Coordinates of C-alpha atoms in Angstrom, one line a residue:
X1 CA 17.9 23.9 -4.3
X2 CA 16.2 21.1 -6.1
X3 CA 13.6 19.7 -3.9
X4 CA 13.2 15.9 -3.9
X5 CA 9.5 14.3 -5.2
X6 CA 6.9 13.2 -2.7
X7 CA 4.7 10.5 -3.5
X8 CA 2.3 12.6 -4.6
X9 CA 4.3 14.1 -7.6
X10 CA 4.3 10.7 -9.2
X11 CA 2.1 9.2 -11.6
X12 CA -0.6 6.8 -10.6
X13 CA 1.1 3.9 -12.3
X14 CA 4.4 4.3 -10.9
X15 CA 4.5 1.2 -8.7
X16 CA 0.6 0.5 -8.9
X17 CA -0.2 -3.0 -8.6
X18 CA -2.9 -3.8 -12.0
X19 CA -5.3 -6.9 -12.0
X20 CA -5.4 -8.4 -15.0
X21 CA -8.9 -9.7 -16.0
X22 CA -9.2 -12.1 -19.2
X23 CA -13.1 -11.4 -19.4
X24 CA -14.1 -14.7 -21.3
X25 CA -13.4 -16.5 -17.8
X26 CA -14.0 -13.7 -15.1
X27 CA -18.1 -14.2 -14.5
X28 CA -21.0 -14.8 -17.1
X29 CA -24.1 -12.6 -16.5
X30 CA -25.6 -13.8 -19.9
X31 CA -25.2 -18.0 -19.0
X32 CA -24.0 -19.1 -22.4
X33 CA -20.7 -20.1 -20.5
X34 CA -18.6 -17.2 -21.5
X35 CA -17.6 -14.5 -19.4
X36 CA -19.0 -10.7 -20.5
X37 CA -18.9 -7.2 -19.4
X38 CA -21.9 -7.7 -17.6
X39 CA -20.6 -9.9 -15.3
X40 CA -17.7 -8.1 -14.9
X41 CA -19.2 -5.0 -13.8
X42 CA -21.4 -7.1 -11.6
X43 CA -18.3 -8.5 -9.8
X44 CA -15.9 -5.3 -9.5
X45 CA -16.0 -5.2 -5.9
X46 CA -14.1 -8.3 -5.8
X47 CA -11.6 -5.9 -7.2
X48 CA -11.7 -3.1 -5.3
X49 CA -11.4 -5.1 -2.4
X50 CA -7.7 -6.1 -3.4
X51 CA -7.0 -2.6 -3.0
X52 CA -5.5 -2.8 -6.4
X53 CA -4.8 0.1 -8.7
X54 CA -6.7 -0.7 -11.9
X55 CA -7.0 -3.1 -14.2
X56 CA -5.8 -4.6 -17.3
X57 CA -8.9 -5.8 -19.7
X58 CA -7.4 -8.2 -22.3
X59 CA -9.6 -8.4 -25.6
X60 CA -13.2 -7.9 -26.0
X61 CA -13.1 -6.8 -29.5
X62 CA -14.9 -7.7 -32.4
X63 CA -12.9 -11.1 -33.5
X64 CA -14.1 -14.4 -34.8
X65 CA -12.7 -15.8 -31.6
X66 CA -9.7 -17.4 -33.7
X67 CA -6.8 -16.7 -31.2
X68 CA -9.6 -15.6 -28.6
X69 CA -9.7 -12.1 -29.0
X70 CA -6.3 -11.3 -30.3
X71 CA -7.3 -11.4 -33.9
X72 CA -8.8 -8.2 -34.5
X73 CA -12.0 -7.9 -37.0
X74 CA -13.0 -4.5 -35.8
X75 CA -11.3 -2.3 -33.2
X76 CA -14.0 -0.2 -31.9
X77 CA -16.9 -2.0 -31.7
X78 CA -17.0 -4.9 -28.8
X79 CA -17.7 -8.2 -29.8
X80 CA -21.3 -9.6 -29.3
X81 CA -19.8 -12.9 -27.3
X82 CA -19.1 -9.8 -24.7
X83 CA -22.1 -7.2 -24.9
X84 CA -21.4 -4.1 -26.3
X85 CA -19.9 -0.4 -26.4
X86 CA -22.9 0.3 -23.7
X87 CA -21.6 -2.5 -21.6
X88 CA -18.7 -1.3 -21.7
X89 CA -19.1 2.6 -21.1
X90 CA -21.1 1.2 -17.6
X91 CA -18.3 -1.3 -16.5
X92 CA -15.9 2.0 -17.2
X93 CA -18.4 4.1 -14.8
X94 CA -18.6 1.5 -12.0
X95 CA -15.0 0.4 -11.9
X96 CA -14.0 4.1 -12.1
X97 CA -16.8 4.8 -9.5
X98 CA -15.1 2.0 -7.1
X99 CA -11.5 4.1 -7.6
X100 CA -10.0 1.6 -10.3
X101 CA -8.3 2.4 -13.3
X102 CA -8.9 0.6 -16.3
X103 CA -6.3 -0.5 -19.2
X104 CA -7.6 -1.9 -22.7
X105 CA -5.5 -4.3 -24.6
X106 CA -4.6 -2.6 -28.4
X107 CA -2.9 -5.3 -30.6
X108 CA -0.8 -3.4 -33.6
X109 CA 1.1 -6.2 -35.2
X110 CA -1.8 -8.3 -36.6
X111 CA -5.6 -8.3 -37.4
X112 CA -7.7 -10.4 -37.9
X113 CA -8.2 -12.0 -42.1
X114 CA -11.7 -10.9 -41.4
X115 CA -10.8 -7.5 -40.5
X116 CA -12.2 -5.2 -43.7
X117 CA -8.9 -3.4 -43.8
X118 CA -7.7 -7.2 -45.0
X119 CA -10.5 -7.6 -47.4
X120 CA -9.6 -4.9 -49.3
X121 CA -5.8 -5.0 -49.2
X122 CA -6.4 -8.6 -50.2
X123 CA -8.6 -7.6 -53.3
X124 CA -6.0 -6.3 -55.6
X125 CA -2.2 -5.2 -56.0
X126 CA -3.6 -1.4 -56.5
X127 CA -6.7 -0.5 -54.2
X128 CA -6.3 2.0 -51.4
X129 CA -5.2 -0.2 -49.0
X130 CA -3.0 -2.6 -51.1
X131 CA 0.2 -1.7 -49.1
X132 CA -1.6 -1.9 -45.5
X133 CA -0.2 -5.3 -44.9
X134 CA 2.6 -7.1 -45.8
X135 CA 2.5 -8.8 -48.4
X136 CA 5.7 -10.0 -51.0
X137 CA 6.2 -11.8 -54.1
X138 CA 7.1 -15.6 -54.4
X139 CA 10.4 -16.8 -54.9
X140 CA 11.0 -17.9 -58.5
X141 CA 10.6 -21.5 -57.6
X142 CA 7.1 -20.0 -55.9
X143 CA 8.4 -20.7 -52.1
X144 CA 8.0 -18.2 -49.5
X145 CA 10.0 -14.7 -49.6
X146 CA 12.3 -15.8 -47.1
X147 CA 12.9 -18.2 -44.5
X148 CA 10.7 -16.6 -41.2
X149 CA 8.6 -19.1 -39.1
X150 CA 5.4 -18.3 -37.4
X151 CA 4.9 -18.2 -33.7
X152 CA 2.2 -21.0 -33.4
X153 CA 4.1 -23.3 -36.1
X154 CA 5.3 -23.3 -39.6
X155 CA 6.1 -20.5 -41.9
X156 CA 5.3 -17.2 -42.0
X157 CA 3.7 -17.0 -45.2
X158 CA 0.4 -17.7 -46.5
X159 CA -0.5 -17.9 -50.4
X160 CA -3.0 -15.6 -51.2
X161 CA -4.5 -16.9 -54.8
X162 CA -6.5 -13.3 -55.2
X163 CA -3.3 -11.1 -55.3
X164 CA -1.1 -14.6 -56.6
X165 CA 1.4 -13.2 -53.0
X166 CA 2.5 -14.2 -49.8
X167 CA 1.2 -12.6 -47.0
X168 CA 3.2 -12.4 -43.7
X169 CA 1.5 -13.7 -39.8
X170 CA 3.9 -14.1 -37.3
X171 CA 0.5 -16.2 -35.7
X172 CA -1.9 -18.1 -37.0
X173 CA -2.5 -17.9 -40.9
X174 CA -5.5 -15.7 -39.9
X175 CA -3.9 -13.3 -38.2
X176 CA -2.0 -11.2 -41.4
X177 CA 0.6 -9.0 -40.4
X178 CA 0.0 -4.8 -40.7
X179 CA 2.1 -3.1 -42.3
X180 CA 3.0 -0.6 -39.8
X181 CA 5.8 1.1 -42.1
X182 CA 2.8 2.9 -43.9
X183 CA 1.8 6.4 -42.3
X184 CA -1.2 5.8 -43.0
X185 CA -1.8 2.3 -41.2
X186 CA 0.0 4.7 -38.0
X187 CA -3.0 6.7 -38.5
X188 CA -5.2 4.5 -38.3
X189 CA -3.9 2.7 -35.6
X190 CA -3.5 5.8 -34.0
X191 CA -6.8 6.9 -34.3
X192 CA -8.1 3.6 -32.8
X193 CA -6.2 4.5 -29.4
X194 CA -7.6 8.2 -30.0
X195 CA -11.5 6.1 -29.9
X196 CA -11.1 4.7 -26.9
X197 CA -9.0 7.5 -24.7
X198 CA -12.3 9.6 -25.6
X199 CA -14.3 7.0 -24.2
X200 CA -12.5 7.2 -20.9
X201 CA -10.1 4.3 -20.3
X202 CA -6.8 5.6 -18.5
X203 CA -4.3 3.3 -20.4
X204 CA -3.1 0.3 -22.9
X205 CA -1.2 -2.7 -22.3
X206 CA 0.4 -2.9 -26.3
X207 CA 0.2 -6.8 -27.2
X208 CA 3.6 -8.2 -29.1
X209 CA 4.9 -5.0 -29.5
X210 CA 8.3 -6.5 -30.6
X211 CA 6.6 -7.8 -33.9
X212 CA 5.4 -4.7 -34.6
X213 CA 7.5 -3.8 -37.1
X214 CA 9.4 -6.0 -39.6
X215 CA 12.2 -5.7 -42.3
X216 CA 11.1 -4.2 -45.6
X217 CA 14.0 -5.9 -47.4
X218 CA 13.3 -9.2 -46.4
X219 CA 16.0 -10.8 -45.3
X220 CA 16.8 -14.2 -43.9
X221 CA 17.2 -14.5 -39.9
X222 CA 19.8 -16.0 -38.9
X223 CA 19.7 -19.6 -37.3
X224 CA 19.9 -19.8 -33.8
X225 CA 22.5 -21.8 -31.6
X226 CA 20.1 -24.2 -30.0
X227 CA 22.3 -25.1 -27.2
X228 CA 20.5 -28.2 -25.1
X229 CA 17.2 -27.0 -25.0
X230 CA 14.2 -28.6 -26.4
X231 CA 13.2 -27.0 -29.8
X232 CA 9.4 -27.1 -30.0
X233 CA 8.7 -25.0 -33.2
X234 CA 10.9 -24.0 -36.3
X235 CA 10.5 -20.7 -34.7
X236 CA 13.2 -21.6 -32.0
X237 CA 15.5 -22.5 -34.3
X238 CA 16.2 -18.7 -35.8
X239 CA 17.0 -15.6 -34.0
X240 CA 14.6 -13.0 -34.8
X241 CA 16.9 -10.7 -36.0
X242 CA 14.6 -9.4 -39.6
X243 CA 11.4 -10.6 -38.4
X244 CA 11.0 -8.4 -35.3
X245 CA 12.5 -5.4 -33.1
X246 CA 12.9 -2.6 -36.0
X247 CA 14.4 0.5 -35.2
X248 CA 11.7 2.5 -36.3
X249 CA 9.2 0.9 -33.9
X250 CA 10.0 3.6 -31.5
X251 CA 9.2 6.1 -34.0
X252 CA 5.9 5.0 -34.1
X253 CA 6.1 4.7 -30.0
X254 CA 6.6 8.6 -30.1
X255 CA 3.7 9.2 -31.9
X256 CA 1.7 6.9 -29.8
X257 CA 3.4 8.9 -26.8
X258 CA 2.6 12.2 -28.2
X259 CA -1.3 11.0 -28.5
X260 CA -1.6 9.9 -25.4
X261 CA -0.2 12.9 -23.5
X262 CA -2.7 15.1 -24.4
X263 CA -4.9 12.9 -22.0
X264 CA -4.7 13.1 -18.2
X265 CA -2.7 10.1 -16.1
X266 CA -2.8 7.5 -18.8
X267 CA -0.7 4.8 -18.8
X268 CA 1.2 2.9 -21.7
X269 CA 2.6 -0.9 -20.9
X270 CA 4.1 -2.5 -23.7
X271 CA 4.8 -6.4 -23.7
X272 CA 8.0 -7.2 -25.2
X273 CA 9.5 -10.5 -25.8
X274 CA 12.9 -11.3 -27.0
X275 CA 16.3 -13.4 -26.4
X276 CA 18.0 -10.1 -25.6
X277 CA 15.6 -9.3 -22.5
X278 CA 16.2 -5.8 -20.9
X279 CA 18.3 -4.8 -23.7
X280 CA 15.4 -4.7 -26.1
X281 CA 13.1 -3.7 -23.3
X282 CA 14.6 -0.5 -22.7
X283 CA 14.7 0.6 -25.9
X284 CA 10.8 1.1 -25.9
X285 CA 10.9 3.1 -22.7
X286 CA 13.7 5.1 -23.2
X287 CA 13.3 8.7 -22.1
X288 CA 10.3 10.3 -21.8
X289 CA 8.4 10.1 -24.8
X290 CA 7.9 6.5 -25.7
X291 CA 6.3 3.8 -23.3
X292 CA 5.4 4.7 -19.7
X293 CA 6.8 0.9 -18.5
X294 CA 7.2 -2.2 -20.3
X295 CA 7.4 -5.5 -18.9
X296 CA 9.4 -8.4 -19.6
X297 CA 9.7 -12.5 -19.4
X298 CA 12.4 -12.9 -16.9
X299 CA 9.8 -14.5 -14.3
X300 CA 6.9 -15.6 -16.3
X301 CA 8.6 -18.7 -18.1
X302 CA 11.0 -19.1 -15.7
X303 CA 11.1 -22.9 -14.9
X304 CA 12.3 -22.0 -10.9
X305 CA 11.8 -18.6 -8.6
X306 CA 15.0 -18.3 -6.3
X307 CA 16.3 -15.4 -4.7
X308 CA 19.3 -15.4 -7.3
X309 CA 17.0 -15.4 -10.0
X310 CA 15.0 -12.0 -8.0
X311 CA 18.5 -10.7 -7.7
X312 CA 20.1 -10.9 -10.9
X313 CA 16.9 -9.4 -12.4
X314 CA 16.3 -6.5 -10.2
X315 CA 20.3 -5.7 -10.7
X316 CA 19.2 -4.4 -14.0
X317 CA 17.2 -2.1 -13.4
X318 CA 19.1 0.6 -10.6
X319 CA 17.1 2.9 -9.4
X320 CA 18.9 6.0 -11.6
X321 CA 18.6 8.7 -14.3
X322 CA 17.1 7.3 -17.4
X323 CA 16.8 4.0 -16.8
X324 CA 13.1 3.8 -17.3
X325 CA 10.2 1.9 -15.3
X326 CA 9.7 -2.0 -15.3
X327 CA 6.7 -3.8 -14.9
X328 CA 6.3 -7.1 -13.4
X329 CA 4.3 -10.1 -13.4
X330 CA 4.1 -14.0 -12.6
X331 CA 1.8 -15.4 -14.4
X332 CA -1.0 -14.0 -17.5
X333 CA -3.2 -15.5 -19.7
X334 CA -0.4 -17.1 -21.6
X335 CA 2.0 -18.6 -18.8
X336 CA 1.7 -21.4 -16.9
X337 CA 0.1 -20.8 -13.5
X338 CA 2.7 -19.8 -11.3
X339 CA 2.3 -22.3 -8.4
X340 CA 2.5 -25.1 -10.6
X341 CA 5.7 -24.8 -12.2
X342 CA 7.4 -23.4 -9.3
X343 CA 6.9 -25.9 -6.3
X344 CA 6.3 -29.0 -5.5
X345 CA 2.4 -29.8 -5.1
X346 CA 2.5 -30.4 -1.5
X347 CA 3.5 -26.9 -1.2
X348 CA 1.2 -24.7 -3.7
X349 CA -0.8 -23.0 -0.9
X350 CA 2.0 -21.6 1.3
X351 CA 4.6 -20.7 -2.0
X352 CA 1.1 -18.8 -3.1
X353 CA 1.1 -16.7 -0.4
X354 CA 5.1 -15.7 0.0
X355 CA 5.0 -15.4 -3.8
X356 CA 2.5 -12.5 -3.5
X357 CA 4.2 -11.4 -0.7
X358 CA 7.3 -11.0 -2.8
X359 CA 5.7 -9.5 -5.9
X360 CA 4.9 -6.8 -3.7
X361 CA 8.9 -6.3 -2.8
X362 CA 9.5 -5.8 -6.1
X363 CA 11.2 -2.5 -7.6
X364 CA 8.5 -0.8 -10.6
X365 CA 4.8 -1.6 -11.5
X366 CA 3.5 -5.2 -10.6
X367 CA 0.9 -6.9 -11.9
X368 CA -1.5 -9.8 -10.7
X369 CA -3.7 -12.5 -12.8
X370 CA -6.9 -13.4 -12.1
X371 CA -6.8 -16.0 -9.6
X372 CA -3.6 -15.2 -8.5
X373 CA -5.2 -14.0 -5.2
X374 CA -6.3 -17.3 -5.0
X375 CA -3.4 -19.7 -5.6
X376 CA -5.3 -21.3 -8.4
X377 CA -2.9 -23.6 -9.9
X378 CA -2.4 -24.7 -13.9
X379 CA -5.8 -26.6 -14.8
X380 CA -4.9 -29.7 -17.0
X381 CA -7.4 -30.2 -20.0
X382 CA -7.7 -33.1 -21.8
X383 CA -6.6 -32.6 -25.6
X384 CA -10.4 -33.4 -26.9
X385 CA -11.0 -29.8 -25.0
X386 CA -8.1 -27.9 -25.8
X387 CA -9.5 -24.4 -27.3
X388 CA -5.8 -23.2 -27.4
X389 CA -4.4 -22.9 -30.8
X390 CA -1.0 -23.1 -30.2
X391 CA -1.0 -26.3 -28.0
X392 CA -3.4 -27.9 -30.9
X393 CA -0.7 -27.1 -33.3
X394 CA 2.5 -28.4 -31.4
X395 CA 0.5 -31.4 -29.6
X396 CA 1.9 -32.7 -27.3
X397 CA 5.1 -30.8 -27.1
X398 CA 3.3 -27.6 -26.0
X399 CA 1.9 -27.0 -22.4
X400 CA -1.5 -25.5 -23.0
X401 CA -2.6 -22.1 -22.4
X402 CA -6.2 -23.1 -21.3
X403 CA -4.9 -24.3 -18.3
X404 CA -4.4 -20.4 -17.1
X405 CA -7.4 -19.3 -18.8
X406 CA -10.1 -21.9 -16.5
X407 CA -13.1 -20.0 -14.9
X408 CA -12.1 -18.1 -11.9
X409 CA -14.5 -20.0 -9.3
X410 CA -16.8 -17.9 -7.0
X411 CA -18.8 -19.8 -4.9
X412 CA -19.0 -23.6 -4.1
X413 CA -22.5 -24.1 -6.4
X414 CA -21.6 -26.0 -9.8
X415 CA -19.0 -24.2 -11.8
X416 CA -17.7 -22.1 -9.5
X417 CA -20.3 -20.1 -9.7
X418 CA -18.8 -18.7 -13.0
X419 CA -22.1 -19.7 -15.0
X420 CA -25.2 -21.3 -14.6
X421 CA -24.2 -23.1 -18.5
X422 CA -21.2 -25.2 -19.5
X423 CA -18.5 -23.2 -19.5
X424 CA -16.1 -23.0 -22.5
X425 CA -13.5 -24.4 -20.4
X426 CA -13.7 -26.7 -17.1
X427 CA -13.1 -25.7 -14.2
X428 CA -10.7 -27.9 -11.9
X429 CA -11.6 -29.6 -8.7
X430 CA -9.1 -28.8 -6.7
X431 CA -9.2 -24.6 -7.9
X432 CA -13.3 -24.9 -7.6
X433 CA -11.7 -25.5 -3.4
X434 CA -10.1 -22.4 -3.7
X435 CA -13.4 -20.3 -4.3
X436 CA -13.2 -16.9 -3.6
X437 CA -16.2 -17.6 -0.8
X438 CA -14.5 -20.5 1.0
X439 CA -11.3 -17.9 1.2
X440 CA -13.2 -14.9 2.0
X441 CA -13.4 -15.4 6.1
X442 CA -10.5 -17.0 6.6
X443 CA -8.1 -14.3 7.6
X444 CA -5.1 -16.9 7.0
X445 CA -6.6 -17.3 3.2
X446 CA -4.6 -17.0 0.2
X447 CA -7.2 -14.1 -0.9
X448 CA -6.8 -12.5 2.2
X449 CA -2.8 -11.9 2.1
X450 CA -3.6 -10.6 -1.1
X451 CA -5.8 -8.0 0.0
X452 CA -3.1 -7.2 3.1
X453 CA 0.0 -7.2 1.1
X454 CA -1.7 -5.2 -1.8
X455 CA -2.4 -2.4 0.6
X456 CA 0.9 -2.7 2.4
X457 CA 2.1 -1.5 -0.8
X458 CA -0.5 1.7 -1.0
X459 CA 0.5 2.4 2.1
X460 CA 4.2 2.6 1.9
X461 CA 5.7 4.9 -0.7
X462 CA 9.4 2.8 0.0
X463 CA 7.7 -0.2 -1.4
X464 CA 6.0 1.7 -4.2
X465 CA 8.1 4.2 -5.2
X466 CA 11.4 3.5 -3.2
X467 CA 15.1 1.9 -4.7
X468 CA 16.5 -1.3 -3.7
X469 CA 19.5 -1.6 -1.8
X470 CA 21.3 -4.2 0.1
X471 CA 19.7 -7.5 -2.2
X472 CA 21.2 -10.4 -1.1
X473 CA 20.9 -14.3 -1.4
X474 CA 22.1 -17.3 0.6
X475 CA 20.3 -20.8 -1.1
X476 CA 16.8 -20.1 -0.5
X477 CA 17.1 -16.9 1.8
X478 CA 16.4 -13.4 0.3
X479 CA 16.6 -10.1 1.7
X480 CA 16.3 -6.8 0.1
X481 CA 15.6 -3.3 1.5
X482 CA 13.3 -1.0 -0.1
X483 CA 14.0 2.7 0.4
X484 CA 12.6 6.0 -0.5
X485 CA 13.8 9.0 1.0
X486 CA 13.9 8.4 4.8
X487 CA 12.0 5.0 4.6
X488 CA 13.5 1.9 4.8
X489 CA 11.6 -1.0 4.5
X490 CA 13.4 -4.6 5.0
X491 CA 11.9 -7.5 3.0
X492 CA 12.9 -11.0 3.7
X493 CA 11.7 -14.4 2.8
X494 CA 11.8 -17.9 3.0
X495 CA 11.6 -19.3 -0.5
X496 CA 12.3 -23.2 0.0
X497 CA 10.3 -25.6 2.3
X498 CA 13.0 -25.5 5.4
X499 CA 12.5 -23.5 8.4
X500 CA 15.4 -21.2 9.0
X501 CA 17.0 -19.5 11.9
X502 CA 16.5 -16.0 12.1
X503 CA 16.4 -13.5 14.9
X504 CA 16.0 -9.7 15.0
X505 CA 16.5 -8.4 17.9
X506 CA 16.9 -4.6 17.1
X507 CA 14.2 -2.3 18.9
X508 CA 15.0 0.2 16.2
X509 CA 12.5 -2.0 13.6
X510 CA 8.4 -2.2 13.9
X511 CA 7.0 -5.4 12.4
X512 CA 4.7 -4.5 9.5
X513 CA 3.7 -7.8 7.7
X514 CA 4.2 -11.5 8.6
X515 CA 3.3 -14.2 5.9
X516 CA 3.5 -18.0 6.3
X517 CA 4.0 -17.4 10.6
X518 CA 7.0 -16.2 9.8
X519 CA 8.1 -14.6 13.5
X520 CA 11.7 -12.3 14.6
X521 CA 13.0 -15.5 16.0
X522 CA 12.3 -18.3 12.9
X523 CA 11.6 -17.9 9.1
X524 CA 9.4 -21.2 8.7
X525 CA 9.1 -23.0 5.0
X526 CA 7.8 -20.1 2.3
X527 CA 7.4 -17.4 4.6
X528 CA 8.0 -13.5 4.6
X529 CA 8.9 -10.5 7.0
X530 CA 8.3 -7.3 6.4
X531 CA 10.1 -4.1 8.6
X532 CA 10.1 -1.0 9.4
X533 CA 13.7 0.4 9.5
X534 CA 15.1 3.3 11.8
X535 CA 18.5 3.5 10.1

């Protein structure tokens, strides 16, 4: 007789929630306006008191800061801007002191053109390195190899006058591409992940995983059928069919896999963007022996959240056999804040609060953004203080990313109490309202709801661990049950700004969580039920 698993034969991860922190704009202990280690570690027990899982640390390498710590000059040092490896190893003690988990960022596509792998593959056709990036003969009218376009605007292809070739960045032009066909670049990479396991941290969130890998023969992609929408870079115009999503970038996956399972409870998320969505997302999680979870864009660049929307994209991932473990998120450090694309202003503060409420309904492992617990809403940054590269390059056509990345505020004093100096980017009046010490007493508060529905989630294994059944829309209605072996928990909510009738009469069901007064006999504007099912 097979026995069926109990919640404690799962992993960790499997339905954690994760708190992403993007350091330079958690707290600054040093006050040169930057956010560091140190005042991470000093602030942890914000954390904690989520009742959060772990979290997700995105770069504090050693970079020149180009792309903000996604350009890569050294992998195993941290960069001054931050502290250092000591800083780190005692942030990794607290938080792990305080019961979190913590995830580093590892970014395999691209270094940075100050990375000394780059300075000697760039020296000549012939030195050890030569092949560690990839690089490719002009044309014989001296264009590009081929016709791919960069990410953040304009080919893919930079002259390099030293070797007289074209290097490949799917970024900016000082981000050069690795060429991750080489065993030995593996290795290497490899070897970085093997530095930091060994240091301690339980897991990695893979950066652009999708461009990982590109075609050795070079050829052409394919233009893409623009449709109506609104094409802001020669990017949009191709589909990436050459350029990205090899079929040996699971290979390397496996390897990655193999590495990290020689470690206790770590966790591998991979971040994978592409026009085919779940298709492309299940092939890095397929099985058992590539990626733990990945997650995908269906929500984060969506322009509306509607319980169709919640239905269509939980449909594709049945809880069965081998179909592998999403991940989930609303916003990050690269999407517009959440509340500000998906309601109208008037009604930021109550959407916040269902919108956490139903990120906690959500089948597979979900993950919140700094300031999320807050409702802080899209910061808007005059073009004279843009640091983003990618909205300086498309200007005006690109909403910036800065307006994510503002300083999380803490107190009411000046800045938020984020730093005693100008910070590197402002903070917004109306978030500095939103301070985590004006919300901390209210009980109603945004941050509070957090907290509540956070640990609703620890505490029931149906909402962690459990299926969906029974999802079902009507306008701006959802309801969706969440069910692991003799649980049943009911989720509904109230997604537009109209009250609706709704009664439950059933004895058989014990309220667990109300959000937005919703009550068994009316489901006011942006509200949420939670229940306890007999049946």
């Amino acid at each position: 007789m097979t026995r069926t698993p109990g919640a404690s034969d799962f992993p960790w991860w499997r339905g954690a929630v994760i708190y992403q922190v993007y350091p330079r704009s958690y707290a600054d202990a040093d006050g040169d306006g930057v956010g560091d280690l140190a005042g991470l570690t000093q602030r942890l027990e914000h954390i904690a008191s989520l009742n959060v899982d772990a979290l997700w640390l995105s770069p504090i390498y050693a970079s020149p800061m180009k792309d903000f710590g996604y350009d890569v000059s050294d992998y195993c040092d941290v960069d001054p801007l931050f502290g250092t490896l000591a800083d780190f190893d005692a942030m990794l003690e607290k938080a792990h002191g305080l019961g979190l988990k913590v995830l580093v960022d590892q970014v395999y596509s691209h270094t940075s053109d100050q990375h000394a792998w780059f300075a000697e593959s760039r020296s000549s056709r012939d030195n050890p390195k030569a092949d560690w990036y990839v690089w490719a003969d002009a044309k014989s009218d001296g264009t590009p190899p081929n016709n791919w376009q960069s990410m953040f605007g304009g080919p893919a292809w930079k002259w390099d006058p030293v070797r007289a070739q074209y290097y490949m960045h799917n970024f900016l032009v000082c981000q050069p591409q690795l060429n991750l066909h080489n065993p030995e670049v593996q290795d290497a990479l490899l070897g970085v992940a093997k530095f930091w396991l060994d240091r301690g941290v339980d897991g990695f969130r893979m950066d652009a995983l999708n461009f990982a890998m590109h075609d050795p023969q070079l050829r052409d992609n394919p233009p893409a059928a623009l449709f109506d929408r609104s094409v802001v870079r020669p990017f949009d115009f191709q589909h990436h069919t050459y350029s990205q999503f090899h079929k040996d970038t699971p290979k390397f996956l496996e390897k990655l896999r193999k590495l990290t399972d020689q470690y206790d409870g770590i966790f591998t998320l991979a971040e994978v963007c592409a026009d085919d969505g779940n298709v492309a997302i299940k092939r890095f999680i397929k099985g058992t022996t590539r990626m733990n979870s990945a997650y995908g864009f269906d929500f984060l660049y969506a322009p509306q959240l509607t319980p169709q929307l919640v239905h269509d994209v939980m449909s594709h991932w049945p809880d069965e056999p081998g179909m592998g473990w999403p991940s989930w998120a609303f916003e990050n450090h690269d999407a517009p804040r959440a509340v500000s694309r998906w309601v109208e202003p008037e009604h930021k503060d109550a959407f916040a609060k269902v919108k956490l409420a139903l990120l906690v309904a959500l089948r597979g492992t979900v993950i919140a953004y700094q300031g999320e617990e807050l409702g802080l809403e899209q910061d808007e940054i005059p073009y004279e203080l843009l640091k983003d590269p990618e909205a300086i390059n498309n200007w005006p056509r690109t909403l910036s990313r800065d307006g994510a990345r503002t300083p999380l505020p803490w107190d009411e004093s000046e800045n938020g109490g984020f730093t005693t100096a100008n910070p590197w980017l402002p903070l917004g009046e109306e978030n500095a309202k939103r301070a985590v010490s004006i919300q901390d007493g209210d009980p109603g508060s945004t941050l509070n709801i957090a907290r509540a529905m956070f640990g609703l989630r620890k505490h029931f294994p149906a909402l962690r661990l459990g299926g969906i059944e029974n999802c079902q829309f009507d306008n701006e209605l959802l309801v969706l049950d969440r069910v692991y072996e003799a649980q049943r928990i009911r989720c509904l909510f109230n997604l537009g700004p109209n009250e609706r009738p709704f009664s439950d009469t059933s004895e058989d069901t014990v309220l667990i969580a109300s959000v937005g007064g919703a009550t068994r006999d009316k489901l006011p504007g942006f509200s949420a039920l939670f229940w306890e099912c007999d049946w």
